[in-house]
Amino acid sequence: MECRSSVDIFTEWDIVAARQLGRNEAKSIGFGTVDQARITTAISELARNIYLYAGKGNIKIERTYDNNQYGITIIASDEGPGIADVRKVMNDGYSTSGGLGAGMPGVRRLMDEFNVQSEQGVGTTITAVKWLR
Amino acid sequence: MNMRIPILKLGDILIVSIQWELDDQNAIQFQEDLLNRLHSKNARGVLIDLTPIDFIDSFIAKVLGDVINMSSLMGAKVVITGIQPAVAITLIELGIRLENVMTALDLENGLDKLQIELEA
Ligand SMILES: Nc1ncnc2c1ncn2[C@@H]1O[C@H](COP(=O)(O)OP(=O)(O)O)[C@@H](O)[C@H]1O
Ligand SMILES: [Mg+2]
C-alpha cells in the first residue's frame, strides 16, 4: 500500500513546503508530536542539502505499510554533484559549506531506516523511513 | 513573506518571541536586527522565547547559536525560553548543543533569571 506526494526543491520556500507536507502526512498517519518533529526536521535537513549542494531536486513523502506496520518514507533525490565519500559526510561536524555538519548523521538518528545512494557526477538519493509504534 | 520578527524592549532587556517558522531570509534579518538593537539601545540582556516553535533544524540552530555568541561578544546575557519537549529531543538527536546560554521553562522564569544575572 502506497500513497505519495512530492515537492520539487528549487528555492528555500520549497524547503518550507516540503516540511509542511511531511508534517501533515505524519500527523494524518498518526505519529505523535515528538515523531512529527523528528520527521519534519529530517525533511528540512534533506531538502536544504538538495538546495545547497545540488541546486535542485525532489522530496517525496510516502505512506508505507509493511509487515503489519505503518510508516512514512522520505525520498530525497537530486542530480547534483553526488557525494564523494559517504562515510565522511556521516560524521558529526563534517561540512563543506561552513554548516554544523549535523544534517546527515542527524537524519540517521532521527529516523529508523536510512540509506544513501550517491554517485559522483550523477546525483544522490537518500531514503529514510520512520515506523509508527 | 518578509515578516520581520518584532523586538521589544523592557528596561535593559530585549525580548524576542519567535512566532512563526523561520525561513533563511527571516533568520538572517533577525540576526542583524537584534545585534543592531543591542547596539543602539545599549541593552544588556536578551530573551528569546521559542514557545510556538515546533521544530528546529541545524540551520535554525546555527542561526540561534550565532546570535547567542554574537550577543555575548557584545557583552549581553542571553536566555532562551519555552523550548518544547519535541524540540529539545530532536536537537539532542541532531547532536546540537546550545552552549553559553541560559535556558528557562517560560518567559517569566527567563526574565527572573536574566534580572538576577544582570544584577550580579
Ligand atoms: N544532496 C547532496 N549532494 C551533494 N553533497 C551533499 C548532499 N547532501 C550532503 N552533502 C555533503 O555532505 C556534507 C554534510 O552534510 P550535512 O550533514 O547536512 O551538514 P551541512 O549541510 O551542515 O554541511 C555537506 O557539507 C555536503 O558536502
Ligand atoms: Mg545539511
PDB file of C-alpha atoms and ligand atoms in Angstrom:
ATOM      1  CA  MET A   1       0.000   0.000   0.000  1.00  0.00           C
ATOM      2  CA  GLU A   2       1.449   3.271  -1.023  1.00  0.00           C
ATOM      3  CA  CYS A   3       0.378   6.848  -1.223  1.00  0.00           C
ATOM      4  CA  ARG A   4       2.803   9.502  -2.315  1.00  0.00           C
ATOM      5  CA  SER A   5       3.103  13.185  -2.690  1.00  0.00           C
ATOM      6  CA  SER A   6       6.100  15.240  -3.621  1.00  0.00           C
ATOM      7  CA  VAL A   7       7.655  18.685  -3.719  1.00  0.00           C
ATOM      8  CA  ASP A   8      10.245  19.886  -6.205  1.00  0.00           C
ATOM      9  CA  ILE A   9      13.030  21.781  -4.481  1.00  0.00           C
ATOM     10  CA  PHE A  10      14.246  24.911  -6.270  1.00  0.00           C
ATOM     11  CA  THR A  11      14.099  27.658  -3.651  1.00  0.00           C
ATOM     12  CA  GLU A  12      14.122  27.905   0.121  1.00  0.00           C
ATOM     13  CA  TRP A  13      10.336  28.297   0.010  1.00  0.00           C
ATOM     14  CA  ASP A  14      10.170  24.769  -1.322  1.00  0.00           C
ATOM     15  CA  ILE A  15      12.030  23.605   1.785  1.00  0.00           C
ATOM     16  CA  VAL A  16       9.221  25.106   3.881  1.00  0.00           C
ATOM     17  CA  ALA A  17       6.607  23.462   1.625  1.00  0.00           C
ATOM     18  CA  ALA A  18       8.295  20.050   1.852  1.00  0.00           C
ATOM     19  CA  ARG A  19       8.398  20.009   5.625  1.00  0.00           C
ATOM     20  CA  GLN A  20       4.805  21.220   5.894  1.00  0.00           C
ATOM     21  CA  LEU A  21       3.730  18.414   3.588  1.00  0.00           C
ATOM     22  CA  GLY A  22       5.718  15.962   5.692  1.00  0.00           C
ATOM     23  CA  ARG A  23       4.281  17.169   8.972  1.00  0.00           C
ATOM     24  CA  ASN A  24       0.709  16.962   7.676  1.00  0.00           C
ATOM     25  CA  GLU A  25       1.323  13.483   6.336  1.00  0.00           C
ATOM     26  CA  ALA A  26       2.977  12.376   9.607  1.00  0.00           C
ATOM     27  CA  LYS A  27       0.064  13.771  11.591  1.00  0.00           C
ATOM     28  CA  SER A  28      -2.528  12.022   9.467  1.00  0.00           C
ATOM     29  CA  ILE A  29      -0.681   8.691   9.700  1.00  0.00           C
ATOM     30  CA  GLY A  30      -0.925   9.066  13.477  1.00  0.00           C
ATOM     31  CA  PHE A  31       2.584   9.985  14.595  1.00  0.00           C
ATOM     32  CA  GLY A  32       2.828  11.801  17.931  1.00  0.00           C
ATOM     33  CA  THR A  33       4.306  15.282  18.354  1.00  0.00           C
ATOM     34  CA  VAL A  34       7.874  14.100  19.017  1.00  0.00           C
ATOM     35  CA  ASP A  35       7.943  11.883  15.917  1.00  0.00           C
ATOM     36  CA  GLN A  36       6.296  14.670  13.906  1.00  0.00           C
ATOM     37  CA  ALA A  37       9.165  16.948  14.952  1.00  0.00           C
ATOM     38  CA  ARG A  38      11.724  14.249  14.048  1.00  0.00           C
ATOM     39  CA  ILE A  39      10.174  13.732  10.605  1.00  0.00           C
ATOM     40  CA  THR A  40       9.804  17.464   9.939  1.00  0.00           C
ATOM     41  CA  THR A  41      13.421  18.069  10.961  1.00  0.00           C
ATOM     42  CA  ALA A  42      14.701  15.201   8.793  1.00  0.00           C
ATOM     43  CA  ILE A  43      12.829  16.542   5.748  1.00  0.00           C
ATOM     44  CA  SER A  44      14.168  20.021   6.415  1.00  0.00           C
ATOM     45  CA  GLU A  45      17.758  18.745   6.557  1.00  0.00           C
ATOM     46  CA  LEU A  46      17.462  16.686   3.366  1.00  0.00           C
ATOM     47  CA  ALA A  47      15.631  19.425   1.450  1.00  0.00           C
ATOM     48  CA  ARG A  48      18.195  22.017   2.474  1.00  0.00           C
ATOM     49  CA  ASN A  49      21.035  19.752   1.396  1.00  0.00           C
ATOM     50  CA  ILE A  50      19.417  19.447  -2.036  1.00  0.00           C
ATOM     51  CA  TYR A  51      19.017  23.229  -2.213  1.00  0.00           C
ATOM     52  CA  LEU A  52      22.596  23.899  -1.033  1.00  0.00           C
ATOM     53  CA  TYR A  53      24.589  21.178  -2.757  1.00  0.00           C
ATOM     54  CA  ALA A  54      22.611  20.091  -5.812  1.00  0.00           C
ATOM     55  CA  GLY A  55      20.688  23.284  -6.590  1.00  0.00           C
ATOM     56  CA  LYS A  56      17.502  21.387  -7.318  1.00  0.00           C
ATOM     57  CA  GLY A  57      15.857  18.067  -6.700  1.00  0.00           C
ATOM     58  CA  ASN A  58      12.791  16.454  -5.241  1.00  0.00           C
ATOM     59  CA  ILE A  59      11.364  15.321  -1.928  1.00  0.00           C
ATOM     60  CA  LYS A  60       8.823  12.504  -1.991  1.00  0.00           C
ATOM     61  CA  ILE A  61       6.739  11.612   1.003  1.00  0.00           C
ATOM     62  CA  GLU A  62       5.228   8.131   1.001  1.00  0.00           C
ATOM     63  CA  ARG A  63       2.847   6.464   3.356  1.00  0.00           C
ATOM     64  CA  THR A  64       4.206   2.953   3.800  1.00  0.00           C
ATOM     65  CA  TYR A  65       2.756  -0.293   5.082  1.00  0.00           C
ATOM     66  CA  ASP A  66       4.949  -3.298   5.602  1.00  0.00           C
ATOM     67  CA  ASN A  67       4.897  -6.277   7.979  1.00  0.00           C
ATOM     68  CA  ASN A  68       1.715  -5.023   9.615  1.00  0.00           C
ATOM     69  CA  GLN A  69       3.415  -1.728  10.359  1.00  0.00           C
ATOM     70  CA  TYR A  70       2.547   1.733   9.127  1.00  0.00           C
ATOM     71  CA  GLY A  71       5.256   4.245   8.469  1.00  0.00           C
ATOM     72  CA  ILE A  72       6.423   7.229   6.500  1.00  0.00           C
ATOM     73  CA  THR A  73       9.155   7.191   3.872  1.00  0.00           C
ATOM     74  CA  ILE A  74      11.103  10.245   2.772  1.00  0.00           C
ATOM     75  CA  ILE A  75      12.894  10.028  -0.559  1.00  0.00           C
ATOM     76  CA  ALA A  76      15.241  12.924  -1.300  1.00  0.00           C
ATOM     77  CA  SER A  77      16.691  12.790  -4.789  1.00  0.00           C
ATOM     78  CA  ASP A  78      18.808  15.073  -6.896  1.00  0.00           C
ATOM     79  CA  GLU A  79      21.009  15.023  -9.959  1.00  0.00           C
ATOM     80  CA  GLY A  80      23.684  17.137  -8.341  1.00  0.00           C
ATOM     81  CA  PRO A  81      27.424  16.533  -7.905  1.00  0.00           C
ATOM     82  CA  GLY A  82      26.971  13.460  -5.709  1.00  0.00           C
ATOM     83  CA  ILE A  83      28.852  12.683  -2.506  1.00  0.00           C
ATOM     84  CA  ALA A  84      32.464  11.599  -2.933  1.00  0.00           C
ATOM     85  CA  ASP A  85      32.863   9.914   0.444  1.00  0.00           C
ATOM     86  CA  VAL A  86      29.593   8.869   2.059  1.00  0.00           C
ATOM     87  CA  ARG A  87      31.365   7.649   5.210  1.00  0.00           C
ATOM     88  CA  LYS A  88      32.898  11.080   5.754  1.00  0.00           C
ATOM     89  CA  VAL A  89      29.638  13.026   5.488  1.00  0.00           C
ATOM     90  CA  MET A  90      28.066  10.726   8.086  1.00  0.00           C
ATOM     91  CA  ASN A  91      30.500  12.085  10.690  1.00  0.00           C
ATOM     92  CA  ASP A  92      29.114  14.696  13.066  1.00  0.00           C
ATOM     93  CA  GLY A  93      30.538  18.098  12.277  1.00  0.00           C
ATOM     94  CA  TYR A  94      31.682  17.389   8.723  1.00  0.00           C
ATOM     95  CA  SER A  95      30.570  20.192   6.392  1.00  0.00           C
ATOM     96  CA  THR A  96      31.843  21.588   3.117  1.00  0.00           C
ATOM     97  CA  SER A  97      29.727  24.739   3.464  1.00  0.00           C
ATOM     98  CA  GLY A  98      30.516  26.068   6.938  1.00  0.00           C
ATOM     99  CA  GLY A  99      27.367  24.449   8.277  1.00  0.00           C
ATOM    100  CA  LEU A 100      27.098  22.490  11.516  1.00  0.00           C
ATOM    101  CA  GLY A 101      27.568  19.184   9.709  1.00  0.00           C
ATOM    102  CA  ALA A 102      24.674  17.784  11.708  1.00  0.00           C
ATOM    103  CA  GLY A 103      22.253  17.053   8.866  1.00  0.00           C
ATOM    104  CA  MET A 104      23.280  13.637   7.567  1.00  0.00           C
ATOM    105  CA  PRO A 105      24.237  11.996  10.887  1.00  0.00           C
ATOM    106  CA  GLY A 106      21.246  13.716  12.491  1.00  0.00           C
ATOM    107  CA  VAL A 107      18.728  12.361   9.986  1.00  0.00           C
ATOM    108  CA  ARG A 108      20.115   8.870  10.512  1.00  0.00           C
ATOM    109  CA  ARG A 109      19.468   9.170  14.262  1.00  0.00           C
ATOM    110  CA  LEU A 110      16.056  10.841  13.871  1.00  0.00           C
ATOM    111  CA  MET A 111      14.700   8.157  11.521  1.00  0.00           C
ATOM    112  CA  ASP A 112      14.537   4.335  11.856  1.00  0.00           C
ATOM    113  CA  GLU A 113      15.991   3.456   8.461  1.00  0.00           C
ATOM    114  CA  PHE A 114      18.450   5.461   6.448  1.00  0.00           C
ATOM    115  CA  ASN A 115      20.022   4.724   3.101  1.00  0.00           C
ATOM    116  CA  VAL A 116      22.296   6.820   0.889  1.00  0.00           C
ATOM    117  CA  GLN A 117      22.917   6.129  -2.753  1.00  0.00           C
ATOM    118  CA  SER A 118      25.237   8.538  -4.420  1.00  0.00           C
ATOM    119  CA  GLU A 119      27.426   8.640  -7.454  1.00  0.00           C
ATOM    120  CA  GLN A 120      29.744  11.476  -8.333  1.00  0.00           C
ATOM    121  CA  GLY A 121      28.508  13.453 -11.309  1.00  0.00           C
ATOM    122  CA  VAL A 122      25.214  11.548 -11.328  1.00  0.00           C
ATOM    123  CA  GLY A 123      23.396  12.503  -8.162  1.00  0.00           C
ATOM    124  CA  THR A 124      22.190  11.439  -4.765  1.00  0.00           C
ATOM    125  CA  THR A 125      19.143   9.588  -3.493  1.00  0.00           C
ATOM    126  CA  ILE A 126      18.525   9.330   0.220  1.00  0.00           C
ATOM    127  CA  THR A 127      15.726   7.178   1.595  1.00  0.00           C
ATOM    128  CA  ALA A 128      14.669   7.411   5.232  1.00  0.00           C
ATOM    129  CA  VAL A 129      11.832   5.598   6.995  1.00  0.00           C
ATOM    130  CA  LYS A 130      10.109   6.153  10.330  1.00  0.00           C
ATOM    131  CA  TRP A 131       7.810   3.425  11.655  1.00  0.00           C
ATOM    132  CA  LEU A 132       4.695   4.087  13.660  1.00  0.00           C
ATOM    133  CA  ARG A 133       4.963   2.358  17.025  1.00  0.00           C
TER     134      ARG A 133
ATOM    135  CA  MET B   1       6.622  36.581   3.202  1.00  0.00           C
ATOM    136  CA  ASN B   2       9.128  39.096   4.518  1.00  0.00           C
ATOM    137  CA  MET B   3       7.859  39.277   8.086  1.00  0.00           C
ATOM    138  CA  ARG B   4      10.271  40.886  10.488  1.00  0.00           C
ATOM    139  CA  ILE B   5      10.442  39.440  13.956  1.00  0.00           C
ATOM    140  CA  PRO B   6       9.404  42.156  16.413  1.00  0.00           C
ATOM    141  CA  ILE B   7      11.951  43.019  19.094  1.00  0.00           C
ATOM    142  CA  LEU B   8      10.528  44.543  22.296  1.00  0.00           C
ATOM    143  CA  LYS B   9      12.455  46.412  24.967  1.00  0.00           C
ATOM    144  CA  LEU B  10      11.811  46.094  28.679  1.00  0.00           C
ATOM    145  CA  GLY B  11      14.272  48.053  30.823  1.00  0.00           C
ATOM    146  CA  ASP B  12      17.680  46.980  29.555  1.00  0.00           C
ATOM    147  CA  ILE B  13      16.408  43.673  28.202  1.00  0.00           C
ATOM    148  CA  LEU B  14      15.390  42.951  24.618  1.00  0.00           C
ATOM    149  CA  ILE B  15      12.573  40.422  24.226  1.00  0.00           C
ATOM    150  CA  VAL B  16      12.049  38.426  21.068  1.00  0.00           C
ATOM    151  CA  SER B  17       9.238  35.971  20.586  1.00  0.00           C
ATOM    152  CA  ILE B  18       9.668  33.805  17.519  1.00  0.00           C
ATOM    153  CA  GLN B  19       6.072  33.234  16.453  1.00  0.00           C
ATOM    154  CA  TRP B  20       6.324  31.603  13.096  1.00  0.00           C
ATOM    155  CA  GLU B  21       8.539  29.298  11.168  1.00  0.00           C
ATOM    156  CA  LEU B  22      11.833  30.996  10.311  1.00  0.00           C
ATOM    157  CA  ASP B  23      12.974  30.798   6.736  1.00  0.00           C
ATOM    158  CA  ASP B  24      16.532  31.603   5.758  1.00  0.00           C
ATOM    159  CA  GLN B  25      15.858  35.205   4.857  1.00  0.00           C
ATOM    160  CA  ASN B  26      13.952  35.990   8.060  1.00  0.00           C
ATOM    161  CA  ALA B  27      16.592  34.236  10.131  1.00  0.00           C
ATOM    162  CA  ILE B  28      19.452  36.339   8.780  1.00  0.00           C
ATOM    163  CA  GLN B  29      17.342  39.507   9.046  1.00  0.00           C
ATOM    164  CA  PHE B  30      16.572  38.646  12.664  1.00  0.00           C
ATOM    165  CA  GLN B  31      20.258  38.209  13.438  1.00  0.00           C
ATOM    166  CA  GLU B  32      21.076  41.651  12.039  1.00  0.00           C
ATOM    167  CA  ASP B  33      18.086  43.399  13.619  1.00  0.00           C
ATOM    168  CA  LEU B  34      18.821  42.002  17.054  1.00  0.00           C
ATOM    169  CA  LEU B  35      22.503  42.962  17.027  1.00  0.00           C
ATOM    170  CA  ASN B  36      21.674  46.472  15.759  1.00  0.00           C
ATOM    171  CA  ARG B  37      19.080  46.918  18.502  1.00  0.00           C
ATOM    172  CA  LEU B  38      21.521  45.624  21.137  1.00  0.00           C
ATOM    173  CA  HIS B  39      23.979  48.253  19.996  1.00  0.00           C
ATOM    174  CA  SER B  40      21.617  51.221  19.615  1.00  0.00           C
ATOM    175  CA  LYS B  41      19.588  50.566  22.766  1.00  0.00           C
ATOM    176  CA  ASN B  42      22.524  49.718  24.989  1.00  0.00           C
ATOM    177  CA  ALA B  43      20.688  46.617  26.130  1.00  0.00           C
ATOM    178  CA  ARG B  44      22.461  44.193  28.456  1.00  0.00           C
ATOM    179  CA  GLY B  45      20.190  41.205  28.222  1.00  0.00           C
ATOM    180  CA  VAL B  46      18.337  39.278  25.506  1.00  0.00           C
ATOM    181  CA  LEU B  47      15.441  36.885  25.986  1.00  0.00           C
ATOM    182  CA  ILE B  48      14.470  34.697  23.043  1.00  0.00           C
ATOM    183  CA  ASP B  49      11.176  32.869  23.502  1.00  0.00           C
ATOM    184  CA  LEU B  50      10.660  29.763  21.349  1.00  0.00           C
ATOM    185  CA  THR B  51       7.311  28.597  22.781  1.00  0.00           C
ATOM    186  CA  PRO B  52       5.451  28.491  19.431  1.00  0.00           C
ATOM    187  CA  ILE B  53       8.297  26.753  17.569  1.00  0.00           C
ATOM    188  CA  ASP B  54       7.595  23.069  16.885  1.00  0.00           C
ATOM    189  CA  PHE B  55      10.857  22.035  15.239  1.00  0.00           C
ATOM    190  CA  ILE B  56      14.426  23.347  14.904  1.00  0.00           C
ATOM    191  CA  ASP B  57      16.740  22.073  12.179  1.00  0.00           C
ATOM    192  CA  SER B  58      20.513  22.522  12.071  1.00  0.00           C
ATOM    193  CA  PHE B  59      20.202  25.700  10.019  1.00  0.00           C
ATOM    194  CA  ILE B  60      17.962  27.451  12.553  1.00  0.00           C
ATOM    195  CA  ALA B  61      20.122  26.051  15.354  1.00  0.00           C
ATOM    196  CA  LYS B  62      23.180  27.627  13.758  1.00  0.00           C
ATOM    197  CA  VAL B  63      21.428  30.990  13.443  1.00  0.00           C
ATOM    198  CA  LEU B  64      20.406  30.809  17.109  1.00  0.00           C
ATOM    199  CA  GLY B  65      23.887  29.728  18.214  1.00  0.00           C
ATOM    200  CA  ASP B  66      25.481  32.556  16.216  1.00  0.00           C
ATOM    201  CA  VAL B  67      23.070  35.106  17.698  1.00  0.00           C
ATOM    202  CA  ILE B  68      23.930  33.868  21.179  1.00  0.00           C
ATOM    203  CA  ASN B  69      27.679  34.072  20.568  1.00  0.00           C
ATOM    204  CA  MET B  70      27.480  37.485  18.902  1.00  0.00           C
ATOM    205  CA  SER B  71      25.324  38.834  21.731  1.00  0.00           C
ATOM    206  CA  SER B  72      27.848  37.570  24.295  1.00  0.00           C
ATOM    207  CA  LEU B  73      30.633  39.236  22.336  1.00  0.00           C
ATOM    208  CA  MET B  74      28.708  42.482  22.662  1.00  0.00           C
ATOM    209  CA  GLY B  75      28.504  41.954  26.402  1.00  0.00           C
ATOM    210  CA  ALA B  76      24.888  40.880  26.655  1.00  0.00           C
ATOM    211  CA  LYS B  77      23.496  37.897  28.550  1.00  0.00           C
ATOM    212  CA  VAL B  78      21.119  35.659  26.652  1.00  0.00           C
ATOM    213  CA  VAL B  79      18.340  33.421  27.897  1.00  0.00           C
ATOM    214  CA  ILE B  80      16.289  31.060  25.726  1.00  0.00           C
ATOM    215  CA  THR B  81      12.810  30.139  26.944  1.00  0.00           C
ATOM    216  CA  GLY B  82       9.959  27.845  26.022  1.00  0.00           C
ATOM    217  CA  ILE B  83      11.750  25.041  24.173  1.00  0.00           C
ATOM    218  CA  GLN B  84       9.089  22.364  23.596  1.00  0.00           C
ATOM    219  CA  PRO B  85       9.901  18.768  24.620  1.00  0.00           C
ATOM    220  CA  ALA B  86       9.810  17.576  20.994  1.00  0.00           C
ATOM    221  CA  VAL B  87      12.250  20.325  20.019  1.00  0.00           C
ATOM    222  CA  ALA B  88      14.633  19.502  22.882  1.00  0.00           C
ATOM    223  CA  ILE B  89      14.614  15.817  21.891  1.00  0.00           C
ATOM    224  CA  THR B  90      15.270  16.430  18.189  1.00  0.00           C
ATOM    225  CA  LEU B  91      18.038  18.952  18.931  1.00  0.00           C
ATOM    226  CA  ILE B  92      19.880  16.373  21.033  1.00  0.00           C
ATOM    227  CA  GLU B  93      19.373  13.683  18.382  1.00  0.00           C
ATOM    228  CA  LEU B  94      20.760  16.060  15.775  1.00  0.00           C
ATOM    229  CA  GLY B  95      23.793  16.326  18.046  1.00  0.00           C
ATOM    230  CA  ILE B  96      23.327  20.030  18.684  1.00  0.00           C
ATOM    231  CA  ARG B  97      24.195  21.649  21.989  1.00  0.00           C
ATOM    232  CA  LEU B  98      23.359  25.274  22.545  1.00  0.00           C
ATOM    233  CA  GLU B  99      26.336  26.366  24.606  1.00  0.00           C
ATOM    234  CA  ASN B 100      26.970  29.577  26.557  1.00  0.00           C
ATOM    235  CA  VAL B 101      23.293  30.138  27.035  1.00  0.00           C
ATOM    236  CA  MET B 102      20.899  30.157  29.944  1.00  0.00           C
ATOM    237  CA  THR B 103      17.557  28.470  29.462  1.00  0.00           C
ATOM    238  CA  ALA B 104      14.284  28.692  31.322  1.00  0.00           C
ATOM    239  CA  LEU B 105      10.926  26.981  31.115  1.00  0.00           C
ATOM    240  CA  ASP B 106       8.917  30.075  30.285  1.00  0.00           C
ATOM    241  CA  LEU B 107       9.087  33.805  29.742  1.00  0.00           C
ATOM    242  CA  GLU B 108       8.502  34.676  33.402  1.00  0.00           C
ATOM    243  CA  ASN B 109      11.253  32.378  34.701  1.00  0.00           C
ATOM    244  CA  GLY B 110      13.522  33.588  31.929  1.00  0.00           C
ATOM    245  CA  LEU B 111      13.060  37.238  32.873  1.00  0.00           C
ATOM    246  CA  ASP B 112      13.765  36.417  36.529  1.00  0.00           C
ATOM    247  CA  LYS B 113      16.924  34.564  35.595  1.00  0.00           C
ATOM    248  CA  LEU B 114      18.177  37.404  33.402  1.00  0.00           C
ATOM    249  CA  GLN B 115      17.385  40.016  36.036  1.00  0.00           C
ATOM    250  CA  ILE B 116      19.364  38.124  38.665  1.00  0.00           C
ATOM    251  CA  GLU B 117      22.232  37.651  36.254  1.00  0.00           C
ATOM    252  CA  LEU B 118      22.291  41.361  35.346  1.00  0.00           C
ATOM    253  CA  GLU B 119      22.238  42.469  38.966  1.00  0.00           C
ATOM    254  CA  ALA B 120      25.097  40.154  39.895  1.00  0.00           C
TER     255      ALA B 120
HETATM  256  N1  LIG C   1      22.481  16.025  -1.780  1.00  0.00           N
HETATM  257  C1  LIG C   1      23.803  16.228  -1.643  1.00  0.00           C
HETATM  258  N2  LIG C   1      24.613  16.329  -2.734  1.00  0.00           N
HETATM  259  C2  LIG C   1      25.939  16.535  -2.586  1.00  0.00           C
HETATM  260  N3  LIG C   1      26.578  16.648  -1.412  1.00  0.00           N
HETATM  261  C3  LIG C   1      25.835  16.552  -0.289  1.00  0.00           C
HETATM  262  C4  LIG C   1      24.423  16.340  -0.332  1.00  0.00           C
HETATM  263  N4  LIG C   1      23.967  16.283   0.937  1.00  0.00           N
HETATM  264  C5  LIG C   1      25.034  16.452   1.736  1.00  0.00           C
HETATM  265  N5  LIG C   1      26.166  16.623   1.020  1.00  0.00           N
HETATM  266  C6  LIG C   1      27.534  16.794   1.561  1.00  0.00           C
HETATM  267  O1  LIG C   1      27.560  16.280   2.883  1.00  0.00           O
HETATM  268  C7  LIG C   1      28.056  17.251   3.794  1.00  0.00           C
HETATM  269  C8  LIG C   1      27.402  17.086   5.156  1.00  0.00           C
HETATM  270  O2  LIG C   1      26.021  17.394   5.078  1.00  0.00           O
HETATM  271  P1  LIG C   1      25.234  17.711   6.422  1.00  0.00           P
HETATM  272  O3  LIG C   1      25.496  16.614   7.394  1.00  0.00           O
HETATM  273  O4  LIG C   1      23.817  18.005   6.081  1.00  0.00           O
HETATM  274  O5  LIG C   1      25.953  19.018   7.001  1.00  0.00           O
HETATM  275  P2  LIG C   1      25.968  20.522   6.421  1.00  0.00           P
HETATM  276  O6  LIG C   1      24.811  20.651   5.467  1.00  0.00           O
HETATM  277  O7  LIG C   1      25.837  21.375   7.633  1.00  0.00           O
HETATM  278  O8  LIG C   1      27.292  20.697   5.715  1.00  0.00           O
HETATM  279  C9  LIG C   1      27.764  18.577   3.130  1.00  0.00           C
HETATM  280  O9  LIG C   1      28.607  19.616   3.590  1.00  0.00           O
HETATM  281  C10 LIG C   1      27.983  18.237   1.648  1.00  0.00           C
HETATM  282  O10 LIG C   1      29.342  18.305   1.314  1.00  0.00           O
HETATM  283 MG    MG C   2      22.906  19.909   5.760  1.00  0.00          MG
END
